[in-house]
Amino acid sequence: MTVSTIDRPAASAAPTMEPDPDTAPAMAPVVAVLIPCYNEETAIAAVVRDFREALPDATVYVYDNNSSDRTVEVAKAAGAVVRHEPLQGKGNVMRRMFSDIEADVYVLVDGDDTYHAPSAPLMVKRLWEDQLDMVNGARVTEIVKAYRPGHRFGNKLLTGMVALIFGNRIQDMLSGYRVFSRRFIKSFPALASGFETETELTVHALELNMPIAEIKAPYKDRPPGSHSKLNTIRDGVRILRTIVNLVKEERPLPFFFAIFVALAAASVILAWPVVATYLQTGLVPRLPTAVLSTGLMLLGFLSLTCGLILDTVTLGRREAKRMRYLSIPAPGVHPVRKAAGS
């Protein structure tokens, strides 16, 4: 596999002890730029060129996702390493990229030429020097066409929901411009198939309390002839569904407790007139209502029981994910070089 070549000190002939990471000479990380692509013939050449210029020691990978135009040819001509993922969807492409590529630092960017390549060195430096696991590129622009009001509102709404549930540490959850450490990438399960993968990335970082940061990065409009693949309504619904599923899986007790409260409240509302009539007359004239009320209360307590059980299961899953995360060296330890025997 091709990775960037970086000068490093010659190995000593005599065996030595493992160097202390805090006192060993600083070494530049192996950086990989990952670009998922689908029909970006118009923009991909500029993206590859700009990131090769911004990060001259990095290897730029373009993963084509069944493009029907000349994306592959243009990307190769621009100097990118081009690979293919036949399963359609950005999440599927990212799963493949994260599985295939070995590096110390991963720069993820869309292939539509809307993100600011000169910000990449600052983001990489921030991640490496502060030993972070993710640096998010928060989009900043005054161009209405580049960041449409519907997309802006949807991003704020969905980001606010995630912040309320998982923690308010990210302001632009749906940004396609991020820098990751190796231990983030190799501990990320990547289950989503489409644009909802950005939500999954954010929740993964928040759920494991990873050290993260956010840097404002200029955002621009697509070049002429390039068209967005994002559907505001369809993909917004998919992202919302992903958030609900993540809440159910990562916060099962609050999720099922909310269902319990709703069912219990409905049961009490239905039962109140039945109980009042019984206390006055000693009769239950509305038996179906009484049965329905009893059934709703039983379902409510069943939901609460599920929440209690799944909360224990989720704690075990979270501990297992945390242990997997901790088994991967932090930024600065150079796992790629160690694997290569250097």
mmCIF file of C-alpha atoms in Angstrom:
data_model
loop_
_atom_site.group_PDB
_atom_site.id
_atom_site.type_symbol
_atom_site.label_atom_id
_atom_site.label_comp_id
_atom_site.label_asym_id
_atom_site.label_seq_id
_atom_site.Cartn_x
_atom_site.Cartn_y
_atom_site.Cartn_z
ATOM 1 C CA MET A 1 0.000 0.000 0.000
ATOM 2 C CA THR A 2 1.282 3.435 -0.849
ATOM 3 C CA VAL A 3 1.779 5.876 1.971
ATOM 4 C CA SER A 4 3.741 9.075 2.167
ATOM 5 C CA THR A 5 7.496 8.748 2.580
ATOM 6 C CA ILE A 6 8.991 10.711 5.437
ATOM 7 C CA ASP A 7 12.615 11.045 6.423
ATOM 8 C CA ARG A 8 13.416 9.405 9.723
ATOM 9 C CA PRO A 9 16.583 8.624 11.694
ATOM 10 C CA ALA A 10 18.525 5.503 10.727
ATOM 11 C CA ALA A 11 17.952 2.510 12.987
ATOM 12 C CA SER A 12 20.718 1.766 15.453
ATOM 13 C CA ALA A 13 22.636 -1.458 14.898
ATOM 14 C CA ALA A 14 22.606 -2.228 18.623
ATOM 15 C CA PRO A 15 19.323 -3.156 20.297
ATOM 16 C CA THR A 16 17.808 -0.284 22.264
ATOM 17 C CA MET A 17 14.956 0.159 24.653
ATOM 18 C CA GLU A 18 11.638 1.485 23.381
ATOM 19 C CA PRO A 19 11.897 5.324 23.276
ATOM 20 C CA ASP A 20 9.780 7.341 25.630
ATOM 21 C CA PRO A 21 7.116 9.108 23.499
ATOM 22 C CA ASP A 22 7.463 12.200 25.676
ATOM 23 C CA THR A 23 11.224 12.547 25.046
ATOM 24 C CA ALA A 24 11.647 10.974 21.574
ATOM 25 C CA PRO A 25 12.311 13.314 18.619
ATOM 26 C CA ALA A 26 9.131 14.553 16.928
ATOM 27 C CA MET A 27 8.352 12.832 13.632
ATOM 28 C CA ALA A 28 5.866 13.881 10.994
ATOM 29 C CA PRO A 29 2.790 11.667 10.691
ATOM 30 C CA VAL A 30 1.861 9.574 7.684
ATOM 31 C CA VAL A 31 -1.164 11.381 6.261
ATOM 32 C CA ALA A 32 -3.831 10.006 3.936
ATOM 33 C CA VAL A 33 -6.412 12.219 2.228
ATOM 34 C CA LEU A 34 -9.642 10.284 1.650
ATOM 35 C CA ILE A 35 -12.105 11.531 -0.968
ATOM 36 C CA PRO A 36 -15.365 9.633 -1.560
ATOM 37 C CA CYS A 37 -16.589 10.403 -5.067
ATOM 38 C CA TYR A 38 -19.694 9.964 -7.188
ATOM 39 C CA ASN A 39 -19.955 11.789 -10.521
ATOM 40 C CA GLU A 40 -17.564 14.641 -9.640
ATOM 41 C CA GLU A 41 -15.803 14.957 -13.013
ATOM 42 C CA THR A 42 -16.063 18.757 -12.901
ATOM 43 C CA ALA A 43 -14.635 19.256 -9.406
ATOM 44 C CA ILE A 44 -12.350 16.337 -8.556
ATOM 45 C CA ALA A 45 -9.233 17.574 -10.359
ATOM 46 C CA ALA A 46 -9.214 20.812 -8.357
ATOM 47 C CA VAL A 47 -9.786 18.936 -5.079
ATOM 48 C CA VAL A 48 -6.893 16.530 -5.708
ATOM 49 C CA ARG A 49 -4.587 19.324 -6.879
ATOM 50 C CA ASP A 50 -5.400 21.611 -3.933
ATOM 51 C CA PHE A 51 -4.902 18.927 -1.282
ATOM 52 C CA ARG A 52 -1.680 17.681 -2.870
ATOM 53 C CA GLU A 53 -0.442 21.259 -2.692
ATOM 54 C CA ALA A 54 -1.657 21.802 0.884
ATOM 55 C CA LEU A 55 -0.300 18.438 2.124
ATOM 56 C CA PRO A 56 2.620 17.600 -0.202
ATOM 57 C CA ASP A 57 3.726 14.567 1.845
ATOM 58 C CA ALA A 58 0.257 13.015 1.950
ATOM 59 C CA THR A 59 -1.182 10.374 -0.362
ATOM 60 C CA VAL A 60 -4.509 11.371 -1.898
ATOM 61 C CA TYR A 61 -7.010 8.530 -2.336
ATOM 62 C CA VAL A 62 -10.153 8.876 -4.443
ATOM 63 C CA TYR A 63 -12.736 6.142 -3.937
ATOM 64 C CA ASP A 64 -15.124 6.055 -6.876
ATOM 65 C CA ASN A 65 -18.697 4.997 -6.109
ATOM 66 C CA ASN A 66 -20.046 3.836 -9.503
ATOM 67 C CA SER A 67 -19.556 7.153 -11.292
ATOM 68 C CA SER A 68 -21.010 7.295 -14.794
ATOM 69 C CA ASP A 69 -18.859 10.229 -15.934
ATOM 70 C CA ARG A 70 -15.066 10.662 -16.255
ATOM 71 C CA THR A 71 -14.389 11.034 -12.501
ATOM 72 C CA VAL A 72 -11.927 8.121 -12.443
ATOM 73 C CA GLU A 73 -9.879 9.302 -15.432
ATOM 74 C CA VAL A 74 -9.749 12.904 -14.207
ATOM 75 C CA ALA A 75 -8.736 11.877 -10.676
ATOM 76 C CA LYS A 76 -5.939 9.641 -11.968
ATOM 77 C CA ALA A 77 -4.669 12.401 -14.246
ATOM 78 C CA ALA A 78 -4.601 14.791 -11.277
ATOM 79 C CA GLY A 79 -2.328 12.407 -9.352
ATOM 80 C CA ALA A 80 -4.710 10.586 -7.015
ATOM 81 C CA VAL A 81 -4.647 6.895 -6.129
ATOM 82 C CA VAL A 82 -8.056 5.751 -7.397
ATOM 83 C CA ARG A 83 -9.962 2.800 -5.973
ATOM 84 C CA HIS A 84 -13.536 1.574 -6.291
ATOM 85 C CA GLU A 85 -16.471 0.721 -4.011
ATOM 86 C CA PRO A 86 -19.468 -0.856 -5.797
ATOM 87 C CA LEU A 87 -21.939 -0.560 -2.873
ATOM 88 C CA GLN A 88 -23.747 2.731 -3.460
ATOM 89 C CA GLY A 89 -23.763 5.320 -0.695
ATOM 90 C CA LYS A 90 -21.263 7.551 1.093
ATOM 91 C CA GLY A 91 -21.366 5.442 4.249
ATOM 92 C CA ASN A 92 -20.443 2.324 2.265
ATOM 93 C CA VAL A 93 -17.523 4.155 0.650
ATOM 94 C CA MET A 94 -16.226 5.414 3.985
ATOM 95 C CA ARG A 95 -16.424 1.940 5.492
ATOM 96 C CA ARG A 96 -14.249 0.649 2.658
ATOM 97 C CA MET A 97 -11.756 3.517 2.922
ATOM 98 C CA PHE A 98 -11.393 3.155 6.680
ATOM 99 C CA SER A 99 -10.814 -0.582 6.263
ATOM 100 C CA ASP A 100 -8.245 -0.354 3.463
ATOM 101 C CA ILE A 101 -6.027 2.612 4.250
ATOM 102 C CA GLU A 102 -3.236 2.540 6.841
ATOM 103 C CA ALA A 103 -1.979 5.900 8.085
ATOM 104 C CA ASP A 104 -1.374 7.943 11.217
ATOM 105 C CA VAL A 105 -3.737 10.788 10.259
ATOM 106 C CA TYR A 106 -6.747 10.658 7.950
ATOM 107 C CA VAL A 107 -8.147 13.750 6.211
ATOM 108 C CA LEU A 108 -11.710 13.167 5.021
ATOM 109 C CA VAL A 109 -13.129 15.603 2.470
ATOM 110 C CA ASP A 110 -15.895 15.579 -0.119
ATOM 111 C CA GLY A 111 -14.976 15.627 -3.798
ATOM 112 C CA ASP A 112 -17.183 18.597 -4.724
ATOM 113 C CA ASP A 113 -14.531 21.349 -4.317
ATOM 114 C CA THR A 114 -16.459 23.222 -1.633
ATOM 115 C CA TYR A 115 -13.998 22.790 1.267
ATOM 116 C CA HIS A 116 -10.905 24.861 1.977
ATOM 117 C CA ALA A 117 -7.769 22.798 1.332
ATOM 118 C CA PRO A 118 -5.344 25.330 2.951
ATOM 119 C CA SER A 119 -7.082 24.659 6.291
ATOM 120 C CA ALA A 120 -5.956 21.018 6.212
ATOM 121 C CA PRO A 121 -2.379 21.564 7.526
ATOM 122 C CA LEU A 122 -3.734 23.506 10.514
ATOM 123 C CA MET A 123 -6.264 20.764 11.264
ATOM 124 C CA VAL A 124 -3.633 18.026 10.981
ATOM 125 C CA LYS A 125 -1.217 19.983 13.182
ATOM 126 C CA ARG A 126 -3.897 20.572 15.814
ATOM 127 C CA LEU A 127 -4.802 16.874 15.910
ATOM 128 C CA TRP A 128 -1.195 15.652 16.031
ATOM 129 C CA GLU A 129 0.250 18.108 18.532
ATOM 130 C CA ASP A 130 -2.722 18.006 20.915
ATOM 131 C CA GLN A 131 -3.136 14.220 20.513
ATOM 132 C CA LEU A 132 -6.776 14.537 19.490
ATOM 133 C CA ASP A 133 -8.921 11.936 17.775
ATOM 134 C CA MET A 134 -11.035 14.221 15.587
ATOM 135 C CA VAL A 135 -10.852 17.782 14.324
ATOM 136 C CA ASN A 136 -14.063 18.920 12.675
ATOM 137 C CA GLY A 137 -14.043 21.579 9.955
ATOM 138 C CA ALA A 138 -17.024 23.800 10.783
ATOM 139 C CA ARG A 139 -18.296 25.475 7.617
ATOM 140 C CA VAL A 140 -18.181 29.269 7.434
ATOM 141 C CA THR A 141 -19.630 31.100 4.439
ATOM 142 C CA GLU A 142 -21.763 34.061 3.446
ATOM 143 C CA ILE A 143 -22.643 32.521 0.067
ATOM 144 C CA VAL A 144 -26.338 31.643 0.245
ATOM 145 C CA LYS A 145 -26.157 29.277 -2.722
ATOM 146 C CA ALA A 146 -23.252 27.355 -1.176
ATOM 147 C CA TYR A 147 -25.037 26.715 2.116
ATOM 148 C CA ARG A 148 -28.749 26.934 1.417
ATOM 149 C CA PRO A 149 -31.107 28.110 4.194
ATOM 150 C CA GLY A 150 -32.869 24.722 4.256
ATOM 151 C CA HIS A 151 -29.573 22.876 4.720
ATOM 152 C CA ARG A 152 -28.405 25.396 7.319
ATOM 153 C CA PHE A 153 -31.623 25.102 9.344
ATOM 154 C CA GLY A 154 -31.624 21.300 9.102
ATOM 155 C CA ASN A 155 -27.999 21.141 10.220
ATOM 156 C CA LYS A 156 -28.675 23.357 13.248
ATOM 157 C CA LEU A 157 -31.772 21.363 14.171
ATOM 158 C CA LEU A 158 -30.116 17.949 13.885
ATOM 159 C CA THR A 159 -26.860 19.132 15.500
ATOM 160 C CA GLY A 160 -28.893 20.591 18.366
ATOM 161 C CA MET A 161 -30.695 17.283 18.891
ATOM 162 C CA VAL A 162 -27.414 15.368 19.060
ATOM 163 C CA ALA A 163 -25.896 18.007 21.360
ATOM 164 C CA LEU A 164 -28.871 17.755 23.716
ATOM 165 C CA ILE A 165 -28.609 13.974 23.967
ATOM 166 C CA PHE A 166 -24.897 13.176 23.596
ATOM 167 C CA GLY A 167 -23.111 16.417 24.523
ATOM 168 C CA ASN A 168 -22.644 19.885 23.077
ATOM 169 C CA ARG A 169 -19.104 19.680 21.690
ATOM 170 C CA ILE A 170 -19.692 20.002 17.933
ATOM 171 C CA GLN A 171 -21.367 22.938 16.161
ATOM 172 C CA ASP A 172 -21.436 21.538 12.593
ATOM 173 C CA MET A 173 -22.276 17.857 12.857
ATOM 174 C CA LEU A 174 -22.903 17.374 9.126
ATOM 175 C CA SER A 175 -19.605 18.785 7.873
ATOM 176 C CA GLY A 176 -17.868 16.577 5.319
ATOM 177 C CA TYR A 177 -14.428 17.955 6.232
ATOM 178 C CA ARG A 178 -12.714 16.219 9.150
ATOM 179 C CA VAL A 179 -9.333 14.973 10.329
ATOM 180 C CA PHE A 180 -9.095 11.734 12.313
ATOM 181 C CA SER A 181 -6.504 9.820 14.275
ATOM 182 C CA ARG A 182 -5.746 6.202 13.504
ATOM 183 C CA ARG A 183 -7.359 5.028 16.729
ATOM 184 C CA PHE A 184 -10.615 6.778 15.787
ATOM 185 C CA ILE A 185 -10.712 5.209 12.327
ATOM 186 C CA LYS A 186 -9.806 1.693 13.443
ATOM 187 C CA SER A 187 -12.323 1.704 16.310
ATOM 188 C CA PHE A 188 -15.208 3.155 14.291
ATOM 189 C CA PRO A 189 -17.807 0.494 13.332
ATOM 190 C CA ALA A 190 -19.137 2.417 10.261
ATOM 191 C CA LEU A 191 -22.632 0.931 10.065
ATOM 192 C CA ALA A 192 -24.401 3.659 8.054
ATOM 193 C CA SER A 193 -24.734 3.422 4.279
ATOM 194 C CA GLY A 194 -25.515 6.986 3.174
ATOM 195 C CA PHE A 195 -25.096 10.632 4.166
ATOM 196 C CA GLU A 196 -26.139 9.805 7.737
ATOM 197 C CA THR A 197 -22.598 8.534 8.290
ATOM 198 C CA GLU A 198 -21.545 12.026 9.499
ATOM 199 C CA THR A 199 -24.006 11.673 12.376
ATOM 200 C CA GLU A 200 -22.513 8.292 13.209
ATOM 201 C CA LEU A 201 -18.995 9.761 13.221
ATOM 202 C CA THR A 202 -20.002 12.524 15.628
ATOM 203 C CA VAL A 203 -21.873 10.253 18.037
ATOM 204 C CA HIS A 204 -18.956 7.779 18.063
ATOM 205 C CA ALA A 205 -16.626 10.539 19.249
ATOM 206 C CA LEU A 206 -19.084 11.928 21.806
ATOM 207 C CA GLU A 207 -20.130 8.550 23.181
ATOM 208 C CA LEU A 208 -16.519 7.520 23.953
ATOM 209 C CA ASN A 209 -15.609 10.996 25.263
ATOM 210 C CA MET A 210 -12.766 11.268 22.763
ATOM 211 C CA PRO A 211 -10.539 14.365 22.741
ATOM 212 C CA ILE A 212 -11.866 16.409 19.814
ATOM 213 C CA ALA A 213 -11.761 19.968 18.496
ATOM 214 C CA GLU A 214 -13.493 22.087 15.885
ATOM 215 C CA ILE A 215 -11.851 24.617 13.574
ATOM 216 C CA LYS A 216 -13.754 27.078 11.389
ATOM 217 C CA ALA A 217 -13.020 26.517 7.703
ATOM 218 C CA PRO A 218 -14.200 28.589 4.717
ATOM 219 C CA TYR A 219 -16.898 26.968 2.611
ATOM 220 C CA LYS A 220 -17.652 27.827 -1.019
ATOM 221 C CA ASP A 221 -20.136 27.059 -3.749
ATOM 222 C CA ARG A 222 -19.729 24.131 -6.123
ATOM 223 C CA PRO A 223 -17.988 24.870 -9.433
ATOM 224 C CA PRO A 224 -20.221 25.379 -12.509
ATOM 225 C CA GLY A 225 -21.491 22.082 -13.872
ATOM 226 C CA SER A 226 -21.304 20.284 -10.519
ATOM 227 C CA HIS A 227 -24.533 19.245 -8.783
ATOM 228 C CA SER A 228 -25.249 18.244 -5.190
ATOM 229 C CA LYS A 229 -26.262 14.639 -4.511
ATOM 230 C CA LEU A 230 -27.911 15.640 -1.213
ATOM 231 C CA ASN A 231 -31.713 15.644 -1.043
ATOM 232 C CA THR A 232 -32.823 17.944 1.764
ATOM 233 C CA ILE A 233 -36.010 16.090 2.727
ATOM 234 C CA ARG A 234 -35.011 12.485 2.013
ATOM 235 C CA ASP A 235 -31.561 12.667 3.572
ATOM 236 C CA GLY A 236 -32.826 14.807 6.445
ATOM 237 C CA VAL A 237 -35.346 12.086 7.305
ATOM 238 C CA ARG A 238 -32.611 9.433 7.074
ATOM 239 C CA ILE A 239 -30.379 11.438 9.426
ATOM 240 C CA LEU A 240 -33.256 11.945 11.866
ATOM 241 C CA ARG A 241 -33.968 8.207 11.788
ATOM 242 C CA THR A 242 -30.282 7.533 12.455
ATOM 243 C CA ILE A 243 -30.352 9.844 15.481
ATOM 244 C CA VAL A 244 -33.407 8.024 16.876
ATOM 245 C CA ASN A 245 -31.727 4.646 16.340
ATOM 246 C CA LEU A 246 -28.526 5.849 17.999
ATOM 247 C CA VAL A 247 -30.504 7.125 20.989
ATOM 248 C CA LYS A 248 -32.229 3.746 21.263
ATOM 249 C CA GLU A 249 -28.922 1.885 21.054
ATOM 250 C CA GLU A 250 -26.707 4.205 23.113
ATOM 251 C CA ARG A 251 -29.252 5.684 25.560
ATOM 252 C CA PRO A 252 -31.813 2.867 25.939
ATOM 253 C CA LEU A 253 -32.996 3.745 29.452
ATOM 254 C CA PRO A 254 -34.064 7.349 28.641
ATOM 255 C CA PHE A 255 -35.524 6.150 25.310
ATOM 256 C CA PHE A 256 -37.697 3.410 26.781
ATOM 257 C CA PHE A 257 -38.489 5.482 29.887
ATOM 258 C CA ALA A 258 -39.994 8.127 27.587
ATOM 259 C CA ILE A 259 -42.166 5.424 26.013
ATOM 260 C CA PHE A 260 -43.152 4.259 29.517
ATOM 261 C CA VAL A 261 -44.175 7.784 30.519
ATOM 262 C CA ALA A 262 -46.297 8.203 27.358
ATOM 263 C CA LEU A 263 -48.056 4.859 27.801
ATOM 264 C CA ALA A 264 -48.568 5.342 31.535
ATOM 265 C CA ALA A 265 -50.006 8.818 30.991
ATOM 266 C CA ALA A 266 -52.425 7.512 28.345
ATOM 267 C CA SER A 267 -53.435 4.690 30.677
ATOM 268 C CA VAL A 268 -54.157 7.054 33.586
ATOM 269 C CA ILE A 269 -56.145 9.441 31.373
ATOM 270 C CA LEU A 270 -58.320 6.593 30.092
ATOM 271 C CA ALA A 271 -58.730 5.005 33.528
ATOM 272 C CA TRP A 272 -59.632 8.150 35.435
ATOM 273 C CA PRO A 273 -63.343 8.354 34.429
ATOM 274 C CA VAL A 274 -63.685 4.586 34.779
ATOM 275 C CA VAL A 275 -62.297 4.684 38.337
ATOM 276 C CA ALA A 276 -64.441 7.729 39.188
ATOM 277 C CA THR A 277 -67.585 5.909 38.024
ATOM 278 C CA TYR A 278 -66.631 2.796 39.970
ATOM 279 C CA LEU A 279 -66.111 4.776 43.169
ATOM 280 C CA GLN A 280 -69.551 6.380 42.801
ATOM 281 C CA THR A 281 -71.605 3.349 41.664
ATOM 282 C CA GLY A 282 -69.487 0.280 42.288
ATOM 283 C CA LEU A 283 -69.896 -0.627 38.609
ATOM 284 C CA VAL A 284 -67.544 -0.674 35.602
ATOM 285 C CA PRO A 285 -69.842 0.182 32.672
ATOM 286 C CA ARG A 286 -66.996 0.795 30.218
ATOM 287 C CA LEU A 287 -65.162 -2.501 30.398
ATOM 288 C CA PRO A 288 -63.285 -2.143 27.058
ATOM 289 C CA THR A 289 -61.827 1.173 28.244
ATOM 290 C CA ALA A 290 -60.720 -0.445 31.496
ATOM 291 C CA VAL A 291 -59.072 -3.319 29.615
ATOM 292 C CA LEU A 292 -57.351 -0.897 27.235
ATOM 293 C CA SER A 293 -56.086 1.186 30.155
ATOM 294 C CA THR A 294 -54.726 -1.916 31.889
ATOM 295 C CA GLY A 295 -53.021 -3.073 28.679
ATOM 296 C CA LEU A 296 -51.353 0.304 28.148
ATOM 297 C CA MET A 297 -49.991 0.301 31.696
ATOM 298 C CA LEU A 298 -48.629 -3.221 31.265
ATOM 299 C CA LEU A 299 -46.972 -2.217 27.990
ATOM 300 C CA GLY A 300 -45.486 0.805 29.750
ATOM 301 C CA PHE A 301 -43.879 -1.296 32.464
ATOM 302 C CA LEU A 302 -42.690 -3.771 29.827
ATOM 303 C CA SER A 303 -40.982 -0.881 28.031
ATOM 304 C CA LEU A 304 -39.372 0.280 31.282
ATOM 305 C CA THR A 305 -38.092 -3.240 31.933
ATOM 306 C CA CYS A 306 -36.595 -3.390 28.431
ATOM 307 C CA GLY A 307 -34.857 -0.092 29.076
ATOM 308 C CA LEU A 308 -33.327 -1.310 32.329
ATOM 309 C CA ILE A 309 -32.048 -4.523 30.747
ATOM 310 C CA LEU A 310 -30.720 -2.849 27.590
ATOM 311 C CA ASP A 311 -29.003 -0.147 29.640
ATOM 312 C CA THR A 312 -26.857 -2.849 31.246
ATOM 313 C CA VAL A 313 -26.139 -4.401 27.844
ATOM 314 C CA THR A 314 -25.193 -0.991 26.416
ATOM 315 C CA LEU A 315 -22.771 -0.384 29.277
ATOM 316 C CA GLY A 316 -20.985 -3.622 28.385
ATOM 317 C CA ARG A 317 -20.879 -2.650 24.698
ATOM 318 C CA ARG A 318 -19.509 0.781 25.569
ATOM 319 C CA GLU A 319 -16.801 -0.752 27.735
ATOM 320 C CA ALA A 320 -15.837 -3.128 24.907
ATOM 321 C CA LYS A 321 -15.637 -0.232 22.421
ATOM 322 C CA ARG A 322 -13.568 1.771 24.872
ATOM 323 C CA MET A 323 -11.123 -1.090 25.360
ATOM 324 C CA ARG A 324 -10.791 -1.493 21.584
ATOM 325 C CA TYR A 325 -10.160 2.237 21.296
ATOM 326 C CA LEU A 326 -7.501 2.146 24.025
ATOM 327 C CA SER A 327 -5.730 -0.791 22.351
ATOM 328 C CA ILE A 328 -4.704 1.478 19.453
ATOM 329 C CA PRO A 329 -1.765 3.867 20.046
ATOM 330 C CA ALA A 330 -2.522 7.558 20.408
ATOM 331 C CA PRO A 331 -1.384 10.104 17.797
ATOM 332 C CA GLY A 332 2.400 10.466 17.955
ATOM 333 C CA VAL A 333 3.246 6.804 18.528
ATOM 334 C CA HIS A 334 3.396 5.990 14.787
ATOM 335 C CA PRO A 335 1.596 2.623 14.591
ATOM 336 C CA VAL A 336 2.104 2.527 10.814
ATOM 337 C CA ARG A 337 5.886 2.682 11.149
ATOM 338 C CA LYS A 338 5.866 0.098 13.941
ATOM 339 C CA ALA A 339 3.831 -2.245 11.756
ATOM 340 C CA ALA A 340 6.360 -1.743 8.965
ATOM 341 C CA GLY A 341 9.236 -2.629 11.320
ATOM 342 C CA SER A 342 10.775 0.817 11.377
#
